[in-house]
XYZ file of N, CA, C and O in Angstrom:
632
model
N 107.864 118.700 95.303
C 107.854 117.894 96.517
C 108.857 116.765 96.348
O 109.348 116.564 95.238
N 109.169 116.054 97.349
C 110.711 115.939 97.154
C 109.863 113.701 97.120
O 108.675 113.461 97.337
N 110.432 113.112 96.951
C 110.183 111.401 96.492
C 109.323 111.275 97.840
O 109.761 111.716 98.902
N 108.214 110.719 97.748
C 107.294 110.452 98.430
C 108.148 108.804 99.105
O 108.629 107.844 98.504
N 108.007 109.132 100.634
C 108.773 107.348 101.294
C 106.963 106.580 101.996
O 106.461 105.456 102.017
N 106.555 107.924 102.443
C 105.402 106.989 103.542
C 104.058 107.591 102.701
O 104.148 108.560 101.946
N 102.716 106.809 102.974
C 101.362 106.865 102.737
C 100.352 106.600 103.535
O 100.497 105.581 104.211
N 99.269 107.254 103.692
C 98.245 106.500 104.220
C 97.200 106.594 103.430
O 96.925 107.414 102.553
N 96.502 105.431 103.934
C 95.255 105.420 102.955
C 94.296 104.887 103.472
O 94.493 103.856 104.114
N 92.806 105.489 103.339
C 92.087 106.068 104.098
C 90.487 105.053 103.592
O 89.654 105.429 102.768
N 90.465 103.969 104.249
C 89.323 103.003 104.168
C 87.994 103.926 104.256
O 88.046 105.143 104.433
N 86.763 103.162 104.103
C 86.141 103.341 104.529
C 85.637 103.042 105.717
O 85.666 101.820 105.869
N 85.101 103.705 106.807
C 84.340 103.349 108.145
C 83.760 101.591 107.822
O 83.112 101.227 106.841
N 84.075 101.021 108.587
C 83.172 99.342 108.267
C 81.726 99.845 108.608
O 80.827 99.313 107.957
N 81.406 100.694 109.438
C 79.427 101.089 109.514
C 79.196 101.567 107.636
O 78.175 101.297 107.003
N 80.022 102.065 107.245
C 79.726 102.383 105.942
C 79.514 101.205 105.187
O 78.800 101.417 104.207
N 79.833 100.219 105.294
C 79.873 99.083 104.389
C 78.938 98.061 104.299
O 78.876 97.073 105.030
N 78.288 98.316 103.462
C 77.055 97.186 103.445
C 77.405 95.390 104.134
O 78.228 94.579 103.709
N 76.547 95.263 105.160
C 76.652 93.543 104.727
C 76.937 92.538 103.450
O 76.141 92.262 102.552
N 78.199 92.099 103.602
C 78.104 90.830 102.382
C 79.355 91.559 101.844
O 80.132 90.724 101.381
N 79.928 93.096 101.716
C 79.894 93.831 100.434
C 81.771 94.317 101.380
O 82.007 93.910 102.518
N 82.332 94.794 100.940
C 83.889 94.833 101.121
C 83.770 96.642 101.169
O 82.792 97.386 101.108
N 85.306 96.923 101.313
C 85.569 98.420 100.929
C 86.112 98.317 99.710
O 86.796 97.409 99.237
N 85.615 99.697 99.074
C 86.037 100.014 97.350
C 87.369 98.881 97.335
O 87.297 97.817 96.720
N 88.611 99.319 98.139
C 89.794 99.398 97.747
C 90.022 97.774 97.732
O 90.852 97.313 96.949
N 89.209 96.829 98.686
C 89.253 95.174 98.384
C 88.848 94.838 96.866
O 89.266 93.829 96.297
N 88.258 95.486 96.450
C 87.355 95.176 95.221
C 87.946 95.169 94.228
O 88.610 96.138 93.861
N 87.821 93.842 93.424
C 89.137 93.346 92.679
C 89.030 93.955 90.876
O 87.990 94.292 90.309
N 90.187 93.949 90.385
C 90.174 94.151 88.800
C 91.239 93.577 88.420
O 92.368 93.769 88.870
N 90.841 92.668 87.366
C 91.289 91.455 86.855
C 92.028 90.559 87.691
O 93.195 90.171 87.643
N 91.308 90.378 88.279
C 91.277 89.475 89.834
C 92.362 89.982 90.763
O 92.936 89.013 91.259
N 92.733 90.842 91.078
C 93.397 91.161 91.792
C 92.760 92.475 92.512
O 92.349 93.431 91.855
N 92.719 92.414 94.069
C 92.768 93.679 94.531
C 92.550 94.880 94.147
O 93.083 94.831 93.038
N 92.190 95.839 94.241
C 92.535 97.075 94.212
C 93.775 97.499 94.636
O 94.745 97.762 93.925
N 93.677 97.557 95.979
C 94.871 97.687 97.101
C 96.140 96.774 96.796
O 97.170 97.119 97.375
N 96.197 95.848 96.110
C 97.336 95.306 95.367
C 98.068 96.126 94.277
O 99.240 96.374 93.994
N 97.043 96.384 93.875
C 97.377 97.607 92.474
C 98.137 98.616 93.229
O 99.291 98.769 92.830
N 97.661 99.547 94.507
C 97.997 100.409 94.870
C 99.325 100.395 95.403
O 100.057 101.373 95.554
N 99.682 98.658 95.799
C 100.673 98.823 96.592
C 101.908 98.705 95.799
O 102.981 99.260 96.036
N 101.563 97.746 94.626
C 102.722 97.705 93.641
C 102.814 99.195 92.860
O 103.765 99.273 92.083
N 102.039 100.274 92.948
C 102.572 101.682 92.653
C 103.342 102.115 93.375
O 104.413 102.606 93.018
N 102.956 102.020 94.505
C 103.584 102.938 95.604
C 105.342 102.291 95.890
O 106.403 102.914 95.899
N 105.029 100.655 96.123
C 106.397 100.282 96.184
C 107.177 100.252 94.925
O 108.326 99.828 95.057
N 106.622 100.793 93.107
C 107.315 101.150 92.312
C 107.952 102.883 92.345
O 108.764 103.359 91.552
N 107.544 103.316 93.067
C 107.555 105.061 93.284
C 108.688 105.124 94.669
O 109.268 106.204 94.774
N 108.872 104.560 95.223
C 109.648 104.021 96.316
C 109.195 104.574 98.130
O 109.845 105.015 99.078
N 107.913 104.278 97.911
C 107.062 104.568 99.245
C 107.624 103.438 100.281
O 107.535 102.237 100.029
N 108.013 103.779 101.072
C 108.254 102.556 102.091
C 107.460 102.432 103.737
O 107.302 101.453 104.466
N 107.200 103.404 103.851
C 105.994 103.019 105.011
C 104.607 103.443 103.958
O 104.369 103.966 102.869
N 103.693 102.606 105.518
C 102.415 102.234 104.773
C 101.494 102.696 106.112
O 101.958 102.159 107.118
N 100.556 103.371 106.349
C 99.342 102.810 107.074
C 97.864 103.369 107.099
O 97.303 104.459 106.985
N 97.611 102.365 107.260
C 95.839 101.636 106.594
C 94.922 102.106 107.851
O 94.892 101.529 108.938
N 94.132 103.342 107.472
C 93.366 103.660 108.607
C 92.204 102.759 107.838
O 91.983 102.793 106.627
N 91.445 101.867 108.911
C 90.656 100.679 108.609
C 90.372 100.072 109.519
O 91.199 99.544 110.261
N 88.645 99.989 109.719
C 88.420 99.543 111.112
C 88.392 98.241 111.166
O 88.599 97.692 110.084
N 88.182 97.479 112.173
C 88.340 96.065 112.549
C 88.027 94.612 111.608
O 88.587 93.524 111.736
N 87.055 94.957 110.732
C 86.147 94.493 110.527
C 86.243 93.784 108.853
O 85.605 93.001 108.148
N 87.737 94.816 108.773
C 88.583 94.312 106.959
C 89.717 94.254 107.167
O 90.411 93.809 106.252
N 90.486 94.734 108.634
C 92.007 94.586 109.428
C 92.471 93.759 108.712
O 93.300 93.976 107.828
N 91.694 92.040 109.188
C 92.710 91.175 108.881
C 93.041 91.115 107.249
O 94.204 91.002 106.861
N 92.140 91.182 106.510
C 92.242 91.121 104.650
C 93.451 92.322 104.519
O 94.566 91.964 104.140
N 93.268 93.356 104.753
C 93.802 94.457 104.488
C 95.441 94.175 104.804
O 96.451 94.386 104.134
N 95.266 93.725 105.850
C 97.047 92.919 106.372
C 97.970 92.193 105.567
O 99.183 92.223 105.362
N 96.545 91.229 105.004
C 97.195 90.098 104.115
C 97.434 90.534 103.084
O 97.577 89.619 102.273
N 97.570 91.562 102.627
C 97.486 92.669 101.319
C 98.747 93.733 101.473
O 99.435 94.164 100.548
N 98.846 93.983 102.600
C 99.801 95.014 102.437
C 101.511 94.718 103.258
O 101.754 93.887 104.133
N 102.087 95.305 102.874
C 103.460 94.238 103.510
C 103.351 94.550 105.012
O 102.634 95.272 105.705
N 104.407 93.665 105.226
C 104.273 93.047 106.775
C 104.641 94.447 107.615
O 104.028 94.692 108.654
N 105.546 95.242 107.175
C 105.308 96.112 108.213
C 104.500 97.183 108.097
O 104.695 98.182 108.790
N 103.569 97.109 107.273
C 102.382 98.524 107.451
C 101.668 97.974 108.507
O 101.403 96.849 108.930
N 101.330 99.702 108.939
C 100.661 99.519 110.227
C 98.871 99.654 109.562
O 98.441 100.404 108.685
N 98.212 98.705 110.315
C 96.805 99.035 109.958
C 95.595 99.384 111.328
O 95.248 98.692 112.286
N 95.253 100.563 110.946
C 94.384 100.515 112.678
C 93.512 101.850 112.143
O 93.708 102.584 111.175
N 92.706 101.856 112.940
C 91.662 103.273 112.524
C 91.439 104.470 114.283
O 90.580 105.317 114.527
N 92.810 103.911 115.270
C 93.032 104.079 115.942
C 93.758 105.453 115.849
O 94.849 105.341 115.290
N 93.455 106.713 116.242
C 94.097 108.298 115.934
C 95.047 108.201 116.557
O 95.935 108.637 115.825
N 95.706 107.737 117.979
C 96.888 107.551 118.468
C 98.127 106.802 117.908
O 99.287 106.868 118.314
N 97.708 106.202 117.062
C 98.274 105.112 115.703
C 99.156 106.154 115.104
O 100.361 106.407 115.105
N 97.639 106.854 114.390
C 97.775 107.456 113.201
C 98.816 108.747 113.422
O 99.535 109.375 112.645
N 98.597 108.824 114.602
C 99.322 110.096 114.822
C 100.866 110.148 115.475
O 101.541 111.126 115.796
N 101.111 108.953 115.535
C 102.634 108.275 115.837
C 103.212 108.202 114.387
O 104.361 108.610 114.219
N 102.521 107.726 113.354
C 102.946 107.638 111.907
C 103.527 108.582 111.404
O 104.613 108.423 110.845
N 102.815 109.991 111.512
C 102.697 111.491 111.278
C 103.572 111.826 111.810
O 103.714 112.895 111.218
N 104.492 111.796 112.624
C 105.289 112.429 113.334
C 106.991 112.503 113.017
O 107.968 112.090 113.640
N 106.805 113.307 111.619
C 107.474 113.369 110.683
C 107.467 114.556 110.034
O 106.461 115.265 110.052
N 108.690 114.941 109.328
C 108.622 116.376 108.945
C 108.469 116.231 107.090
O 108.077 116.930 106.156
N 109.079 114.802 107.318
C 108.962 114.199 105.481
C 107.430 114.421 104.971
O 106.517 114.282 105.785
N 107.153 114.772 103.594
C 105.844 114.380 102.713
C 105.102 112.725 102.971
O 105.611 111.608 102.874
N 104.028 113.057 103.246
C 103.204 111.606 103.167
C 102.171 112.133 102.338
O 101.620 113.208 102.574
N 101.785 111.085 100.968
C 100.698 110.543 100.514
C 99.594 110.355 101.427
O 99.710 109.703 102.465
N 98.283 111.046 100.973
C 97.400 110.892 101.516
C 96.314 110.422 99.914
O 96.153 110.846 98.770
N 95.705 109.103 100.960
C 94.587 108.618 99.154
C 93.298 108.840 100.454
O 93.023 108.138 101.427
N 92.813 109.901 100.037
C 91.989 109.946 101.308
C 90.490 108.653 100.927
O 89.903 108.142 101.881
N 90.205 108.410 99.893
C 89.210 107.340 99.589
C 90.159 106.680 98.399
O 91.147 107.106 97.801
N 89.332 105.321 98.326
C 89.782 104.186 97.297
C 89.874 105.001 95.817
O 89.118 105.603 95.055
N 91.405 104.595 95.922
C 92.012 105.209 94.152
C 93.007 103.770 93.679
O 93.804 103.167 94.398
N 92.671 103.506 92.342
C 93.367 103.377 91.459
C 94.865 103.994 90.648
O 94.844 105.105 90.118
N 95.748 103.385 90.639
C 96.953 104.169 89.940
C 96.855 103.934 88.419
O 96.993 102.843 87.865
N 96.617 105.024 87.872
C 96.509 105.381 86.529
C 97.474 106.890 86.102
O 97.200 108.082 86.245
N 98.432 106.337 85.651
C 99.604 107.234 84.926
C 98.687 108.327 84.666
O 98.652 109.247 85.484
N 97.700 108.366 83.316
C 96.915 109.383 82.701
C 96.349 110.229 83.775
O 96.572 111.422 83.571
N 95.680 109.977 84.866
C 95.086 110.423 85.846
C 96.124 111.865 86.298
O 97.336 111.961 86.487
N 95.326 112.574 86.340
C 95.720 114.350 86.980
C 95.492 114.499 88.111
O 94.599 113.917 88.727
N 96.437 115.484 88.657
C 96.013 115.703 90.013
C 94.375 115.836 90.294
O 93.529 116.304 89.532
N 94.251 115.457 91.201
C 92.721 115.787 92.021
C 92.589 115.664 93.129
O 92.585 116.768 93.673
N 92.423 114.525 94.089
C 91.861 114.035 95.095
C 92.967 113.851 95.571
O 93.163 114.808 96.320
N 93.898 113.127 95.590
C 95.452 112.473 96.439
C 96.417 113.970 96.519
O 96.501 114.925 95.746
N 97.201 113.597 98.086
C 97.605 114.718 98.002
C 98.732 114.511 99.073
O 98.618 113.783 100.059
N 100.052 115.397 98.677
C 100.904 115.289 100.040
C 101.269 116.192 100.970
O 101.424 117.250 100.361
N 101.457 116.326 101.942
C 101.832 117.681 103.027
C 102.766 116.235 104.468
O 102.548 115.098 104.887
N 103.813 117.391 104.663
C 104.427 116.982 105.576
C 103.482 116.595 106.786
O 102.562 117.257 107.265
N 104.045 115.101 107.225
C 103.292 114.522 107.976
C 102.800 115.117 109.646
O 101.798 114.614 110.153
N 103.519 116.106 110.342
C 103.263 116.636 111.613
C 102.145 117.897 111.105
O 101.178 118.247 111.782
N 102.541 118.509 109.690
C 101.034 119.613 109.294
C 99.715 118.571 109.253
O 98.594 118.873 109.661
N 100.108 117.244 108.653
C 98.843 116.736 108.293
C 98.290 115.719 110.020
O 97.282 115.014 110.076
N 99.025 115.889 110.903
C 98.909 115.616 112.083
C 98.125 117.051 113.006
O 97.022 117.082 113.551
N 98.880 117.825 112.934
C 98.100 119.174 113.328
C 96.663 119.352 112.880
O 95.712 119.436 113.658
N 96.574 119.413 111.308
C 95.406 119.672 110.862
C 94.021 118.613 111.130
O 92.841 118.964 111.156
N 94.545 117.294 111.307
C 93.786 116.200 111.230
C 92.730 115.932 112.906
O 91.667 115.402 113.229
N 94.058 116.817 113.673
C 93.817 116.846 115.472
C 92.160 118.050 115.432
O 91.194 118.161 116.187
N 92.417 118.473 114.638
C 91.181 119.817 114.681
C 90.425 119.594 114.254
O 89.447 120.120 114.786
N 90.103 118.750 113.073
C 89.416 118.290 112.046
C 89.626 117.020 110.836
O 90.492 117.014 109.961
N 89.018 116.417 110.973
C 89.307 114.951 109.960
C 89.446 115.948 108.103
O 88.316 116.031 107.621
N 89.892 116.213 107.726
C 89.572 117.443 106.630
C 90.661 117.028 105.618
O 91.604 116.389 106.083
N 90.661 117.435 103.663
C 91.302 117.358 103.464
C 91.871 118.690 102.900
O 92.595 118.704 101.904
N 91.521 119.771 103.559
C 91.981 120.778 103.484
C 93.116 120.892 103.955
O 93.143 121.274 105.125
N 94.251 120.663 103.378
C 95.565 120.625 104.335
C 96.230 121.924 103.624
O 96.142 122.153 102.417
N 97.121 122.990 104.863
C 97.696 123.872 104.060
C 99.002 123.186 103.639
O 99.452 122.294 104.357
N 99.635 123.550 102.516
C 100.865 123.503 102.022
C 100.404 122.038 101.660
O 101.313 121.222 101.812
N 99.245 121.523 101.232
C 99.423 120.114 100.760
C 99.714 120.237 98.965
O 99.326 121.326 98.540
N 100.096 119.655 98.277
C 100.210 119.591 97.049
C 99.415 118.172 96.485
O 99.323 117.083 97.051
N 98.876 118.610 95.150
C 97.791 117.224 94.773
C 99.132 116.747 93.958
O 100.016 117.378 93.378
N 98.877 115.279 94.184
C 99.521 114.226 93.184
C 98.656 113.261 92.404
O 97.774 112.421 92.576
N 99.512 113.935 91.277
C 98.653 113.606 90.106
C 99.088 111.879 89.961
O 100.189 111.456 90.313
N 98.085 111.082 89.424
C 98.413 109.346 88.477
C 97.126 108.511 89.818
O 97.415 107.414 90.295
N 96.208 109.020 90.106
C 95.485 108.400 91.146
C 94.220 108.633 90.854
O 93.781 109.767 91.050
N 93.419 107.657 90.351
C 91.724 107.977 89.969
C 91.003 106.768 90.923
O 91.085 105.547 91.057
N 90.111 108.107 91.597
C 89.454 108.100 92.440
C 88.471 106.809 92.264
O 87.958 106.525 91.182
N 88.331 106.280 93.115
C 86.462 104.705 92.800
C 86.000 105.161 93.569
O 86.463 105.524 94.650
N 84.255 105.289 92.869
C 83.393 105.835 93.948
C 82.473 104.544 93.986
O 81.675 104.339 94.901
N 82.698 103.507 92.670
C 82.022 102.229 93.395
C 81.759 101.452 92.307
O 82.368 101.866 91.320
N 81.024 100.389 92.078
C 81.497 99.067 91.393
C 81.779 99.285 90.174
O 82.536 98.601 89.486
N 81.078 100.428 89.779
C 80.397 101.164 88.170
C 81.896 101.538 87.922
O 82.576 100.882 87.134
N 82.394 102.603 88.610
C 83.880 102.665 88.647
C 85.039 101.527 88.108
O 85.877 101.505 87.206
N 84.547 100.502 89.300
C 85.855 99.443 89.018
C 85.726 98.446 87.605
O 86.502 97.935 86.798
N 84.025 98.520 87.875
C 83.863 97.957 86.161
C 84.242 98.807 84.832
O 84.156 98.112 83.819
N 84.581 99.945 84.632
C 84.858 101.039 83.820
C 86.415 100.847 83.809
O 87.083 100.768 82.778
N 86.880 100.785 85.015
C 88.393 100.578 85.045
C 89.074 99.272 84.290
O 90.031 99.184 83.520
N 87.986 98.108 84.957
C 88.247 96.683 84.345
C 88.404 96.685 82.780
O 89.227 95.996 82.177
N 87.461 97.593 82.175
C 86.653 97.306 80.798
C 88.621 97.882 80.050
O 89.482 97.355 79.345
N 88.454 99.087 80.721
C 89.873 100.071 80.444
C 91.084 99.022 80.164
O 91.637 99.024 79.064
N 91.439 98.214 81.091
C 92.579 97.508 81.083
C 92.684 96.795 80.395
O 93.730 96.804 79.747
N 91.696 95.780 80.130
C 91.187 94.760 79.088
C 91.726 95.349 77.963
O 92.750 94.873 77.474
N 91.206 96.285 77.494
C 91.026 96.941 76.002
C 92.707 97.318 75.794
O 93.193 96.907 74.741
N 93.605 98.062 76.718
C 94.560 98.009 76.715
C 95.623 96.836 76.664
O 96.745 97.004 76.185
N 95.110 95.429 77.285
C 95.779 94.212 77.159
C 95.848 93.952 75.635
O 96.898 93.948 74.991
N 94.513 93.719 75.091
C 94.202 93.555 73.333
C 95.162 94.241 72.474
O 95.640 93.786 71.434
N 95.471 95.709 73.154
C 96.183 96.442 72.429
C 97.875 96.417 72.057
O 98.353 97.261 71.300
């Protein structure tokens, strides 16, 4: 697959999100963001569009996080103006971490009008012709980001 330019990445619903409590990808390690982490990968890999399906309710944080021209909205008419592209887009369909060691699994790319087609029928990450990209480990939640934290630490010492 040919240098990844655009991404989206795929919040959680704000009904999903407990009172008090953020999405995975706000949730910080070694005081920083998640989504900070993610973005200084992506803009080291040379991703240059960005957009943040994310409902209202973490918009503004999520903004202040990601550069000025990513688009952020959980709006499908958005999303599907983004897509309308024949180039590869990154898809992090839930909150991931960039970790070199990390193997393909979960993240994945397919030209953006297939992943527009497929997405119109079904929210799915069954995409044909998508390819997994590997260096992206998945957070399924604090236990995660504390495991990750503990990880980095031990690597700083080192």
């Amino acid at each position: 697959m040919s240098r990844l330019k655009q991404a989206v990445l795929v919040f959680e619903e704000d009904a999903a999100v407990p009172a008090g409590a953020k999405p995975l990808m706000l949730e910080t390690v070694l005081s920083r963001p998640i989504l900070s982490w993610v973005c200084d990968r992506l803009r080291a890999e040379g991703v240059q569009r960005l957009f943040a399906v994310c409902g209202p309710r973490f918009a503004e944080e999520v903004r202040g996080l990601l550069p000025p021209e990513a688009r952020v909205s959980e709006q499908w008419t958005e999303l599907e103006a983004f897509l309308d592209t024949e180039e590869p887009v990154l898809v992090l369909p839930r909150a991931a971490f960039p970790m070199e060691e990390a193997g393909p699994g979960f993240a994945y790319a397919a030209p953006g009008r297939e992943l527009r087609e497929t997405w119109r029928v079904k929210m799915t990450n069954s995409v044909q012709g998508a390819e997994l990209v590997p260096g992206w480990l998945p957070v399924y939640g604090p236990q995660t980001v504390a495991e990750i934290e503990a990880l980095l630490r031990t690597r700083e010492r080192n």
